mmCIF file of C-alpha atoms in Angstrom:
data_model
loop_
_atom_site.group_PDB
_atom_site.id
_atom_site.type_symbol
_atom_site.label_atom_id
_atom_site.label_comp_id
_atom_site.label_asym_id
_atom_site.label_seq_id
_atom_site.Cartn_x
_atom_site.Cartn_y
_atom_site.Cartn_z
ATOM 1 C CA MET N 1 104.985 -84.830 14.342
ATOM 2 C CA ASN N 2 102.105 -86.874 14.914
ATOM 3 C CA GLY N 3 99.649 -83.915 13.787
ATOM 4 C CA PHE N 4 97.755 -83.320 16.942
ATOM 5 C CA ALA N 5 98.303 -79.447 18.227
ATOM 6 C CA PRO N 6 99.023 -79.575 22.070
ATOM 7 C CA PRO N 7 95.882 -78.937 24.541
ATOM 8 C CA PRO N 8 95.722 -74.479 25.141
ATOM 9 C CA THR N 9 97.540 -73.042 28.390
ATOM 10 C CA GLU N 10 94.803 -72.596 31.180
ATOM 11 C CA THR N 11 95.679 -68.571 30.927
ATOM 12 C CA ALA N 12 95.856 -67.825 35.097
ATOM 13 C CA LEU N 13 94.005 -66.399 37.269
ATOM 14 C CA VAL N 14 95.369 -63.165 38.294
ATOM 15 C CA LEU N 15 93.334 -62.111 42.256
ATOM 16 C CA ARG N 16 94.644 -58.481 43.507
ATOM 17 C CA PRO N 17 92.854 -55.240 45.279
ATOM 18 C CA PHE N 18 89.967 -53.795 43.352
ATOM 19 C CA GLN N 19 92.338 -50.066 41.918
ATOM 20 C CA ASN N 20 89.581 -47.189 39.778
ATOM 21 C CA ILE N 21 90.576 -48.046 36.394
ATOM 22 C CA ASP N 22 88.545 -51.753 37.629
ATOM 23 C CA ALA N 23 85.450 -48.944 38.095
ATOM 24 C CA PRO N 24 83.380 -49.360 34.965
ATOM 25 C CA VAL N 25 83.777 -53.277 34.836
ATOM 26 C CA VAL N 26 83.099 -53.943 38.276
ATOM 27 C CA ALA N 27 79.952 -51.452 38.187
ATOM 28 C CA ARG N 28 78.487 -53.918 35.300
ATOM 29 C CA LEU N 29 79.143 -57.142 36.530
ATOM 30 C CA VAL N 30 77.681 -56.256 40.283
ATOM 31 C CA THR N 31 74.635 -54.856 38.062
ATOM 32 C CA GLU N 32 74.767 -57.229 35.523
ATOM 33 C CA GLY N 33 75.016 -59.820 39.349
ATOM 34 C CA VAL N 34 71.510 -57.765 40.559
ATOM 35 C CA ARG N 35 69.900 -58.561 37.333
ATOM 36 C CA GLY N 36 69.446 -54.889 36.023
ATOM 37 C CA HIS N 37 66.920 -54.335 39.334
ATOM 38 C CA TRP N 38 69.295 -51.445 40.840
ATOM 39 C CA THR N 39 72.157 -50.187 38.099
ATOM 40 C CA TYR N 40 74.888 -48.904 39.289
ATOM 41 C CA THR N 41 78.072 -46.443 38.030
ATOM 42 C CA ALA N 42 81.710 -46.615 37.906
ATOM 43 C CA GLU N 43 81.676 -43.621 40.823
ATOM 44 C CA GLN N 44 80.145 -45.563 42.527
ATOM 45 C CA PHE N 45 83.340 -47.608 43.352
ATOM 46 C CA ARG N 46 86.211 -46.066 44.339
ATOM 47 C CA GLU N 47 89.537 -46.743 46.202
ATOM 48 C CA ARG N 48 89.270 -46.976 49.274
ATOM 49 C CA ALA N 49 91.880 -46.919 52.219
ATOM 50 C CA GLU N 50 89.252 -48.813 55.185
ATOM 51 C CA SER N 51 90.383 -51.584 57.117
ATOM 52 C CA ARG N 52 86.594 -52.221 58.224
ATOM 53 C CA ARG N 53 86.010 -53.162 53.832
ATOM 54 C CA LEU N 54 87.506 -54.885 50.972
ATOM 55 C CA ARG N 55 87.362 -55.151 47.641
ATOM 56 C CA LEU N 56 89.006 -58.079 45.133
ATOM 57 C CA VAL N 57 88.600 -58.508 41.867
ATOM 58 C CA ALA N 58 89.502 -61.871 39.644
ATOM 59 C CA GLU N 59 91.360 -61.054 36.104
ATOM 60 C CA ARG N 60 92.137 -63.448 33.320
ATOM 61 C CA GLY N 61 93.931 -62.416 30.159
ATOM 62 C CA GLY N 62 94.267 -59.312 31.116
ATOM 63 C CA GLU N 63 90.217 -58.832 31.799
ATOM 64 C CA VAL N 64 88.680 -58.482 35.292
ATOM 65 C CA VAL N 65 86.075 -61.451 35.638
ATOM 66 C CA ALA N 66 84.586 -61.186 38.522
ATOM 67 C CA THR N 67 84.701 -59.500 41.621
ATOM 68 C CA LEU N 68 84.124 -59.844 45.467
ATOM 69 C CA HIS N 69 83.199 -57.050 48.402
ATOM 70 C CA LEU N 70 83.258 -57.140 52.411
ATOM 71 C CA GLY N 71 82.516 -54.657 53.937
ATOM 72 C CA PRO N 72 80.242 -54.061 57.298
ATOM 73 C CA PHE N 73 76.283 -55.205 57.162
ATOM 74 C CA GLY N 74 75.096 -52.831 58.935
ATOM 75 C CA PRO N 75 73.833 -51.473 62.316
ATOM 76 C CA ALA N 76 71.807 -53.719 63.391
ATOM 77 C CA THR N 77 74.272 -56.610 63.044
ATOM 78 C CA PRO N 78 77.780 -54.355 64.299
ATOM 79 C CA ASP N 79 80.003 -58.372 64.426
ATOM 80 C CA ALA N 80 79.012 -58.943 61.414
ATOM 81 C CA LEU N 81 80.649 -58.270 57.908
ATOM 82 C CA ARG N 82 77.869 -58.463 54.437
ATOM 83 C CA LEU N 83 80.139 -61.244 51.525
ATOM 84 C CA ASP N 84 79.204 -59.993 47.652
ATOM 85 C CA LEU N 85 80.383 -61.358 44.781
ATOM 86 C CA ALA N 86 79.314 -60.926 41.133
ATOM 87 C CA GLY N 87 80.699 -62.140 38.056
ATOM 88 C CA ASP N 88 81.897 -65.412 36.894
ATOM 89 C CA GLY N 89 80.608 -67.984 38.953
ATOM 90 C CA THR N 90 83.651 -70.493 38.970
ATOM 91 C CA VAL N 91 86.477 -67.863 40.290
ATOM 92 C CA PHE N 92 83.960 -67.218 43.466
ATOM 93 C CA SER N 93 85.925 -69.588 44.898
ATOM 94 C CA ALA N 94 89.376 -68.519 44.169
ATOM 95 C CA LEU N 95 88.453 -64.683 45.469
ATOM 96 C CA TYR N 96 86.587 -65.525 48.832
ATOM 97 C CA LEU N 97 89.532 -68.244 49.964
ATOM 98 C CA ALA N 98 92.280 -65.005 49.320
ATOM 99 C CA ALA N 99 89.553 -62.686 51.118
ATOM 100 C CA LEU N 100 89.680 -64.720 53.655
ATOM 101 C CA SER N 101 94.082 -64.041 54.884
ATOM 102 C CA GLN N 102 92.687 -60.314 54.668
ATOM 103 C CA LEU N 103 89.584 -60.113 56.295
ATOM 104 C CA PRO N 104 89.421 -57.389 58.100
ATOM 105 C CA GLY N 105 89.341 -57.425 62.308
ATOM 106 C CA GLY N 106 86.522 -57.011 64.827
ATOM 107 C CA PHE N 107 83.783 -58.896 63.162
ATOM 108 C CA THR N 108 82.679 -62.602 64.090
ATOM 109 C CA ARG N 109 80.439 -63.077 61.688
ATOM 110 C CA LEU N 110 80.270 -63.459 57.179
ATOM 111 C CA LEU N 111 76.555 -62.627 55.989
ATOM 112 C CA GLY N 112 75.253 -63.046 52.348
ATOM 113 C CA VAL N 113 71.913 -61.809 50.484
ATOM 114 C CA THR N 114 71.366 -63.367 47.068
ATOM 115 C CA ARG N 115 67.742 -64.823 45.280
ATOM 116 C CA GLU N 116 67.032 -68.075 45.265
ATOM 117 C CA ASP N 117 67.222 -68.061 41.235
ATOM 118 C CA TRP N 118 70.603 -66.572 41.328
ATOM 119 C CA PRO N 119 72.784 -70.110 40.479
ATOM 120 C CA GLU N 120 76.041 -68.480 40.784
ATOM 121 C CA LYS N 121 75.980 -67.240 43.888
ATOM 122 C CA MET N 122 73.886 -70.385 45.107
ATOM 123 C CA ASP N 123 76.177 -72.203 44.019
ATOM 124 C CA PHE N 124 79.007 -70.378 45.477
ATOM 125 C CA PHE N 125 76.939 -70.329 48.988
ATOM 126 C CA HIS N 126 76.611 -74.488 49.571
ATOM 127 C CA ALA N 127 80.026 -74.740 48.268
ATOM 128 C CA ALA N 128 81.293 -72.813 50.964
ATOM 129 C CA GLY N 129 79.323 -74.350 53.936
ATOM 130 C CA PHE N 130 77.540 -70.675 54.601
ATOM 131 C CA ARG N 131 73.922 -71.765 56.737
ATOM 132 C CA ASN N 132 70.065 -70.225 54.952
ATOM 133 C CA ALA N 133 69.441 -68.386 58.096
ATOM 134 C CA TRP N 134 67.251 -66.450 56.508
ATOM 135 C CA GLN N 135 64.507 -67.097 53.673
ATOM 136 C CA SER N 136 62.237 -64.374 51.917
ATOM 137 C CA TRP N 137 59.463 -65.797 50.405
ATOM 138 C CA GLY N 138 58.655 -62.850 48.201
ATOM 139 C CA ALA N 139 59.874 -64.298 44.801
ATOM 140 C CA HIS N 140 57.229 -67.648 45.167
ATOM 141 C CA LEU N 141 53.870 -64.905 45.234
ATOM 142 C CA GLU N 142 52.943 -64.349 41.257
ATOM 143 C CA LEU N 143 50.812 -61.379 41.966
ATOM 144 C CA GLY N 144 50.097 -60.151 38.618
ATOM 145 C CA GLY N 145 46.445 -61.968 38.732
ATOM 146 C CA VAL N 146 45.387 -60.709 41.855
ATOM 147 C CA ASP N 147 42.046 -59.197 41.819
ATOM 148 C CA PHE N 148 42.789 -55.807 44.139
ATOM 149 C CA GLY N 149 39.330 -55.007 43.061
ATOM 150 C CA ARG N 150 38.081 -57.307 45.458
ATOM 151 C CA PHE N 151 40.452 -55.469 48.846
ATOM 152 C CA ARG N 152 38.299 -52.533 47.806
ATOM 153 C CA PRO N 153 35.150 -52.607 50.250
ATOM 154 C CA LEU N 154 37.245 -53.541 53.027
ATOM 155 C CA GLU N 155 39.695 -50.467 52.085
ATOM 156 C CA LYS N 156 35.953 -47.882 52.585
ATOM 157 C CA ARG N 157 34.321 -49.854 55.779
ATOM 158 C CA LEU N 158 37.521 -49.111 57.550
ATOM 159 C CA CYS N 159 38.428 -45.240 55.986
ATOM 160 C CA LEU N 160 34.291 -44.583 57.849
ATOM 161 C CA GLN N 161 35.408 -46.081 60.511
ATOM 162 C CA GLY N 162 37.821 -43.531 60.655
ATOM 163 C CA TYR N 163 41.293 -46.176 59.810
ATOM 164 C CA GLU N 164 44.317 -44.721 57.482
ATOM 165 C CA VAL N 165 47.697 -46.334 56.632
ATOM 166 C CA GLU N 166 50.664 -44.372 57.548
ATOM 167 C CA ARG N 167 54.354 -43.705 57.627
ATOM 168 C CA LEU N 168 55.865 -44.316 61.430
ATOM 169 C CA SER N 169 57.565 -41.454 61.969
ATOM 170 C CA PRO N 170 61.706 -42.279 63.408
ATOM 171 C CA ASP N 171 60.263 -40.324 66.588
ATOM 172 C CA ALA N 172 57.387 -41.812 67.191
ATOM 173 C CA PRO N 173 56.853 -42.839 70.882
ATOM 174 C CA GLU N 174 58.311 -46.740 71.939
ATOM 175 C CA ALA N 175 55.051 -47.750 72.876
ATOM 176 C CA ASP N 176 53.831 -47.496 69.165
ATOM 177 C CA CYS N 177 57.207 -49.324 68.425
ATOM 178 C CA ASP N 178 56.433 -52.150 70.516
ATOM 179 C CA ALA N 179 52.585 -52.477 69.280
ATOM 180 C CA LEU N 180 54.196 -52.888 66.437
ATOM 181 C CA HIS N 181 56.682 -55.358 66.249
ATOM 182 C CA ALA N 182 53.428 -57.199 68.515
ATOM 183 C CA LEU N 183 51.687 -57.067 65.992
ATOM 184 C CA TYR N 184 54.417 -58.355 63.632
ATOM 185 C CA GLY N 185 54.761 -61.382 65.602
ATOM 186 C CA VAL N 186 51.442 -62.218 65.520
ATOM 187 C CA GLY N 187 51.623 -62.021 61.930
ATOM 188 C CA VAL N 188 54.891 -63.977 61.010
ATOM 189 C CA ARG N 189 53.203 -66.964 62.964
ATOM 190 C CA ASP N 190 51.146 -69.310 60.275
ATOM 191 C CA ALA N 191 54.440 -68.109 57.529
ATOM 192 C CA PRO N 192 55.907 -71.229 55.745
ATOM 193 C CA ARG N 193 58.914 -72.775 57.897
ATOM 194 C CA ASN N 194 61.720 -74.691 55.609
ATOM 195 C CA PRO N 195 64.114 -76.834 57.347
ATOM 196 C CA THR N 196 66.242 -76.142 56.235
ATOM 197 C CA THR N 197 65.753 -72.159 57.863
ATOM 198 C CA THR N 198 65.951 -71.228 61.216
ATOM 199 C CA PRO N 199 64.414 -66.962 60.599
ATOM 200 C CA ASP N 200 65.247 -64.290 62.868
ATOM 201 C CA PRO N 201 62.877 -62.162 64.534
ATOM 202 C CA LEU N 202 62.781 -58.960 63.589
ATOM 203 C CA THR N 203 64.455 -56.805 66.056
ATOM 204 C CA MET N 204 62.817 -53.321 67.801
ATOM 205 C CA PRO N 205 65.799 -51.639 66.096
ATOM 206 C CA ASN N 206 64.517 -52.771 62.497
ATOM 207 C CA CYS N 207 61.017 -52.131 63.386
ATOM 208 C CA GLY N 208 58.960 -51.711 60.111
ATOM 209 C CA ARG N 209 58.042 -48.222 59.699
ATOM 210 C CA TRP N 210 54.077 -48.487 58.497
ATOM 211 C CA SER N 211 51.956 -48.973 60.318
ATOM 212 C CA GLY N 212 47.583 -48.831 60.565
ATOM 213 C CA GLU N 213 46.448 -46.712 62.727
ATOM 214 C CA ARG N 214 43.054 -45.475 63.694
ATOM 215 C CA ARG N 215 42.244 -41.943 64.247
ATOM 216 C CA PRO N 216 39.508 -41.312 66.893
ATOM 217 C CA HIS N 217 39.225 -37.738 66.354
ATOM 218 C CA LEU N 218 37.373 -38.143 63.759
ATOM 219 C CA SER N 219 33.831 -38.548 63.082
ATOM 220 C CA SER N 220 32.168 -41.028 60.558
ATOM 221 C CA ALA N 221 31.327 -38.401 58.701
ATOM 222 C CA THR N 222 34.809 -36.585 57.848
ATOM 223 C CA ALA N 223 36.395 -39.696 57.606
ATOM 224 C CA ALA N 224 33.500 -40.513 55.009
ATOM 225 C CA ARG N 225 35.415 -37.460 52.935
ATOM 226 C CA SER N 226 38.692 -38.294 52.908
ATOM 227 C CA SER N 227 39.588 -40.764 50.330
ATOM 228 C CA PRO N 228 38.319 -44.369 50.776
ATOM 229 C CA GLY N 229 41.726 -45.996 48.698
ATOM 230 C CA PRO N 230 45.519 -46.337 50.525
ATOM 231 C CA ARG N 231 47.775 -43.984 50.499
#
């Protein structure tokens, strides 16, 4: 004997379809993957005989260490599948390659959503050649020190002029959504741009549902009795 121990045998990685028994650990992995911003329960994960969805898990040593889910992205992008991953980032590529051989039919694009400060997902998307199609800059805004009191005089003045913020109802006239869409275009005209980012414009079906409207039927005296703060 030479006194050297043989190198440990690497535990084989098993890729397989999700089963109901995996639900508790998958719920935990997904919750951890979003850093607890949302909490998922085992009841939200169930086997589905649905051709438009696919969920896989990666198992090592009898333990589920990662999961992948594919499903329709949403009605605004009917040709796109959403790709979600959670767990051990070192096995994301293996899960992805396994999923590519089982892609649901009828879709032409794969879209993923993540935050740039979640490295396990960002590293995977970069390595897999995904293009940064849209980027939100909200993660860069530090609002903890913002003094909203500075804006109260403006809110009061607008209220006295008969303006208020309210939710645009789903059955609002098309003209209202057209106007809101035009304002959106003005609002994003000076938004910061990243050379790798080609933001998709807001489409009418996704038109935001908050608007500032003036109440011309109210007199200034009536408006003055309203709460000056935002609703």
